[in-house]
Amino acid sequence: MHIPEHLPEWVKAGAKFKLHGRLYHVHGVVAGVAVLKEWWRTKKRWNYTAEEAVHFWVAEEYITNIWRMRHERD
């Protein structure tokens, strides 16, 4: 299986998606890497992670893209 080295088109600042029941926000893209934030209720703070393109392509079938769905309705 060939996995592209670039992020999917929809991965932009402001995008939201669910993965395994958890809601993530794309905070930004830096040097081709997506900076994600997720609210941790138990610690009452944002948790930030950086994910490369492979993360999105491998988990593609499990991602529900909230941002894209909202904009397609308009």
CSV table of N, CA and C in Angstrom, one decimal:
chain,number,residue,atom,x,y,z
A,1,MET,N,0.8,-1.2,0.0
A,1,MET,CA,0.0,0.0,0.0
A,1,MET,C,0.9,1.2,0.0
A,2,HIS,N,0.6,2.1,-0.9
A,2,HIS,CA,1.4,3.4,-1.0
A,2,HIS,C,0.7,4.5,-0.1
A,3,ILE,N,1.4,5.1,0.8
A,3,ILE,CA,0.8,6.1,1.6
A,3,ILE,C,1.5,7.5,1.2
A,4,PRO,N,0.6,8.4,0.7
A,4,PRO,CA,1.2,9.7,0.3
A,4,PRO,C,1.9,10.4,1.5
A,5,GLU,N,2.9,11.3,1.1
A,5,GLU,CA,3.7,12.0,2.1
A,5,GLU,C,3.0,13.3,2.4
A,6,HIS,N,2.0,13.7,1.8
A,6,HIS,CA,1.4,15.0,2.0
A,6,HIS,C,0.1,14.8,2.8
A,7,LEU,N,-0.3,15.9,3.6
A,7,LEU,CA,-1.5,15.8,4.4
A,7,LEU,C,-2.7,15.8,3.4
A,8,PRO,N,-3.8,15.2,3.9
A,8,PRO,CA,-5.1,15.3,3.1
A,8,PRO,C,-5.5,16.7,2.9
A,9,GLU,N,-6.2,17.0,1.8
A,9,GLU,CA,-6.6,18.4,1.5
A,9,GLU,C,-7.4,19.1,2.6
A,10,TRP,N,-8.2,18.3,3.3
A,10,TRP,CA,-9.1,18.9,4.4
A,10,TRP,C,-8.3,19.3,5.6
A,11,VAL,N,-7.1,18.8,5.8
A,11,VAL,CA,-6.4,19.1,7.1
A,11,VAL,C,-5.8,20.5,7.0
A,12,LYS,N,-6.6,21.4,7.6
A,12,LYS,CA,-6.2,22.8,7.6
A,12,LYS,C,-6.6,23.4,9.0
A,13,ALA,N,-6.0,24.5,9.3
A,13,ALA,CA,-6.3,25.2,10.6
A,13,ALA,C,-7.8,25.4,10.7
A,14,GLY,N,-8.4,25.0,11.8
A,14,GLY,CA,-9.9,25.1,12.0
A,14,GLY,C,-10.7,23.9,11.8
A,15,ALA,N,-10.1,22.9,11.1
A,15,ALA,CA,-10.8,21.6,10.8
A,15,ALA,C,-11.0,20.9,12.1
A,16,LYS,N,-12.1,20.1,12.1
A,16,LYS,CA,-12.4,19.3,13.3
A,16,LYS,C,-12.7,17.9,12.8
A,17,PHE,N,-12.3,16.9,13.6
A,17,PHE,CA,-12.6,15.5,13.2
A,17,PHE,C,-12.7,14.6,14.4
A,18,LYS,N,-13.4,13.5,14.3
A,18,LYS,CA,-13.5,12.5,15.3
A,18,LYS,C,-12.7,11.3,14.9
A,19,LEU,N,-12.0,10.8,15.9
A,19,LEU,CA,-11.2,9.5,15.7
A,19,LEU,C,-11.4,8.7,16.9
A,20,HIS,N,-12.0,7.5,16.8
A,20,HIS,CA,-12.2,6.6,17.9
A,20,HIS,C,-13.0,7.3,19.0
A,21,GLY,N,-14.0,8.1,18.6
A,21,GLY,CA,-14.9,8.7,19.6
A,21,GLY,C,-14.3,10.0,20.3
A,22,ARG,N,-13.1,10.4,19.9
A,22,ARG,CA,-12.5,11.6,20.5
A,22,ARG,C,-12.5,12.7,19.4
A,23,LEU,N,-12.8,13.9,19.9
A,23,LEU,CA,-12.9,15.1,19.0
A,23,LEU,C,-11.5,15.8,19.0
A,24,TYR,N,-11.0,16.0,17.8
A,24,TYR,CA,-9.7,16.8,17.6
A,24,TYR,C,-10.0,18.0,16.8
A,25,HIS,N,-9.2,19.0,17.0
A,25,HIS,CA,-9.2,20.3,16.3
A,25,HIS,C,-7.8,20.4,15.6
A,26,VAL,N,-7.8,20.8,14.4
A,26,VAL,CA,-6.5,21.1,13.7
A,26,VAL,C,-6.1,22.5,14.1
A,27,HIS,N,-5.1,22.7,14.9
A,27,HIS,CA,-4.7,24.0,15.4
A,27,HIS,C,-3.9,24.8,14.3
A,28,GLY,N,-3.2,24.0,13.5
A,28,GLY,CA,-2.4,24.6,12.4
A,28,GLY,C,-1.6,23.5,11.7
A,29,VAL,N,-0.9,23.9,10.7
A,29,VAL,CA,0.0,23.1,10.0
A,29,VAL,C,1.4,23.8,9.9
A,30,VAL,N,2.4,23.1,10.4
A,30,VAL,CA,3.8,23.6,10.4
A,30,VAL,C,4.7,22.6,9.7
A,31,ALA,N,5.4,23.1,8.7
A,31,ALA,CA,6.3,22.3,7.9
A,31,ALA,C,5.7,20.9,7.5
A,32,GLY,N,4.5,20.9,7.1
A,32,GLY,CA,3.8,19.7,6.6
A,32,GLY,C,3.4,18.8,7.7
A,33,VAL,N,3.4,19.2,8.9
A,33,VAL,CA,2.9,18.4,10.1
A,33,VAL,C,1.7,19.1,10.7
A,34,ALA,N,0.7,18.4,11.0
A,34,ALA,CA,-0.5,18.9,11.6
A,34,ALA,C,-0.4,19.0,13.1
A,35,VAL,N,-0.7,20.2,13.7
A,35,VAL,CA,-0.7,20.3,15.1
A,35,VAL,C,-2.2,20.2,15.6
A,36,LEU,N,-2.4,19.2,16.4
A,36,LEU,CA,-3.8,18.9,16.8
A,36,LEU,C,-4.0,19.2,18.3
A,37,LYS,N,-5.2,19.6,18.6
A,37,LYS,CA,-5.5,19.8,20.0
A,37,LYS,C,-6.7,19.1,20.4
A,38,GLU,N,-6.7,18.5,21.6
A,38,GLU,CA,-7.9,17.8,22.1
A,38,GLU,C,-8.1,18.2,23.6
A,39,TRP,N,-9.4,18.4,23.9
A,39,TRP,CA,-9.7,18.9,25.3
A,39,TRP,C,-9.7,17.7,26.2
A,40,TRP,N,-8.9,17.7,27.2
A,40,TRP,CA,-8.9,16.7,28.2
A,40,TRP,C,-9.7,17.1,29.4
A,41,ARG,N,-10.9,16.5,29.5
A,41,ARG,CA,-11.9,16.9,30.6
A,41,ARG,C,-11.3,16.7,32.0
A,42,THR,N,-10.7,15.5,32.2
A,42,THR,CA,-10.2,15.2,33.5
A,42,THR,C,-9.1,16.2,34.0
A,43,LYS,N,-8.3,16.6,33.1
A,43,LYS,CA,-7.2,17.6,33.5
A,43,LYS,C,-7.6,19.0,33.2
A,44,LYS,N,-8.7,19.2,32.6
A,44,LYS,CA,-9.2,20.6,32.3
A,44,LYS,C,-8.2,21.4,31.5
A,45,ARG,N,-7.7,20.9,30.5
A,45,ARG,CA,-6.7,21.6,29.7
A,45,ARG,C,-6.7,21.0,28.3
A,46,TRP,N,-6.1,21.7,27.3
A,46,TRP,CA,-5.9,21.2,26.0
A,46,TRP,C,-4.6,20.4,25.9
A,47,ASN,N,-4.7,19.3,25.2
A,47,ASN,CA,-3.5,18.5,24.9
A,47,ASN,C,-3.1,18.7,23.5
A,48,TYR,N,-1.9,19.0,23.2
A,48,TYR,CA,-1.4,19.2,21.8
A,48,TYR,C,-0.5,18.1,21.4
A,49,THR,N,-0.7,17.7,20.1
A,49,THR,CA,0.1,16.7,19.5
A,49,THR,C,0.4,17.1,18.1
A,50,ALA,N,1.5,16.6,17.6
A,50,ALA,CA,1.9,16.8,16.2
A,50,ALA,C,1.8,15.5,15.4
A,51,GLU,N,1.1,15.5,14.3
A,51,GLU,CA,1.0,14.3,13.5
A,51,GLU,C,1.3,14.5,12.1
A,52,GLU,N,2.1,13.5,11.6
A,52,GLU,CA,2.5,13.6,10.2
A,52,GLU,C,1.4,13.0,9.3
A,53,ALA,N,1.6,13.1,8.0
A,53,ALA,CA,0.6,12.7,7.0
A,53,ALA,C,0.2,11.2,7.2
A,54,VAL,N,1.1,10.4,7.5
A,54,VAL,CA,0.8,8.9,7.6
A,54,VAL,C,-0.3,8.7,8.6
A,55,HIS,N,-0.4,9.5,9.7
A,55,HIS,CA,-1.4,9.3,10.7
A,55,HIS,C,-2.8,9.4,10.1
A,56,PHE,N,-3.0,10.4,9.2
A,56,PHE,CA,-4.3,10.6,8.6
A,56,PHE,C,-4.6,9.5,7.5
A,57,TRP,N,-3.6,9.1,6.8
A,57,TRP,CA,-3.9,8.1,5.7
A,57,TRP,C,-4.1,6.8,6.3
A,58,VAL,N,-3.4,6.4,7.3
A,58,VAL,CA,-3.6,5.1,7.9
A,58,VAL,C,-5.0,5.0,8.7
A,59,ALA,N,-5.4,6.1,9.3
A,59,ALA,CA,-6.6,6.1,10.1
A,59,ALA,C,-7.8,6.6,9.3
A,60,GLU,N,-7.6,6.8,8.0
A,60,GLU,CA,-8.7,7.4,7.1
A,60,GLU,C,-10.1,6.8,7.3
A,61,GLU,N,-10.2,5.5,7.4
A,61,GLU,CA,-11.5,4.8,7.5
A,61,GLU,C,-12.1,5.0,8.8
A,62,TYR,N,-11.4,5.5,9.8
A,62,TYR,CA,-11.9,5.7,11.2
A,62,TYR,C,-12.2,7.1,11.5
A,63,ILE,N,-11.8,8.0,10.6
A,63,ILE,CA,-12.0,9.5,10.8
A,63,ILE,C,-13.3,10.0,10.3
A,64,THR,N,-14.0,10.7,11.2
A,64,THR,CA,-15.3,11.4,10.8
A,64,THR,C,-14.9,12.8,10.7
A,65,ASN,N,-15.0,13.4,9.6
A,65,ASN,CA,-14.5,14.8,9.4
A,65,ASN,C,-15.7,15.7,9.7
A,66,ILE,N,-15.7,16.4,10.8
A,66,ILE,CA,-16.8,17.3,11.2
A,66,ILE,C,-16.8,18.6,10.4
A,67,TRP,N,-15.6,19.1,10.2
A,67,TRP,CA,-15.5,20.4,9.5
A,67,TRP,C,-16.0,20.3,8.1
A,68,ARG,N,-15.6,19.3,7.3
A,68,ARG,CA,-16.0,19.1,5.9
A,68,ARG,C,-17.5,18.9,5.8
A,69,MET,N,-18.1,18.1,6.7
A,69,MET,CA,-19.5,17.8,6.7
A,69,MET,C,-20.3,19.1,6.9
A,70,ARG,N,-19.9,20.0,7.8
A,70,ARG,CA,-20.6,21.2,8.0
A,70,ARG,C,-20.6,22.1,6.8
A,71,HIS,N,-19.4,22.2,6.1
A,71,HIS,CA,-19.3,23.1,5.0
A,71,HIS,C,-20.0,22.5,3.7
A,72,GLU,N,-20.1,21.2,3.6
A,72,GLU,CA,-20.8,20.6,2.5
A,72,GLU,C,-22.3,20.9,2.5
A,73,ARG,N,-22.9,21.1,3.7
A,73,ARG,CA,-24.3,21.4,3.9
A,73,ARG,C,-24.7,22.7,3.3
A,74,ASP,N,-23.8,23.7,3.4
A,74,ASP,CA,-24.1,25.1,2.9
A,74,ASP,C,-24.3,25.2,1.4
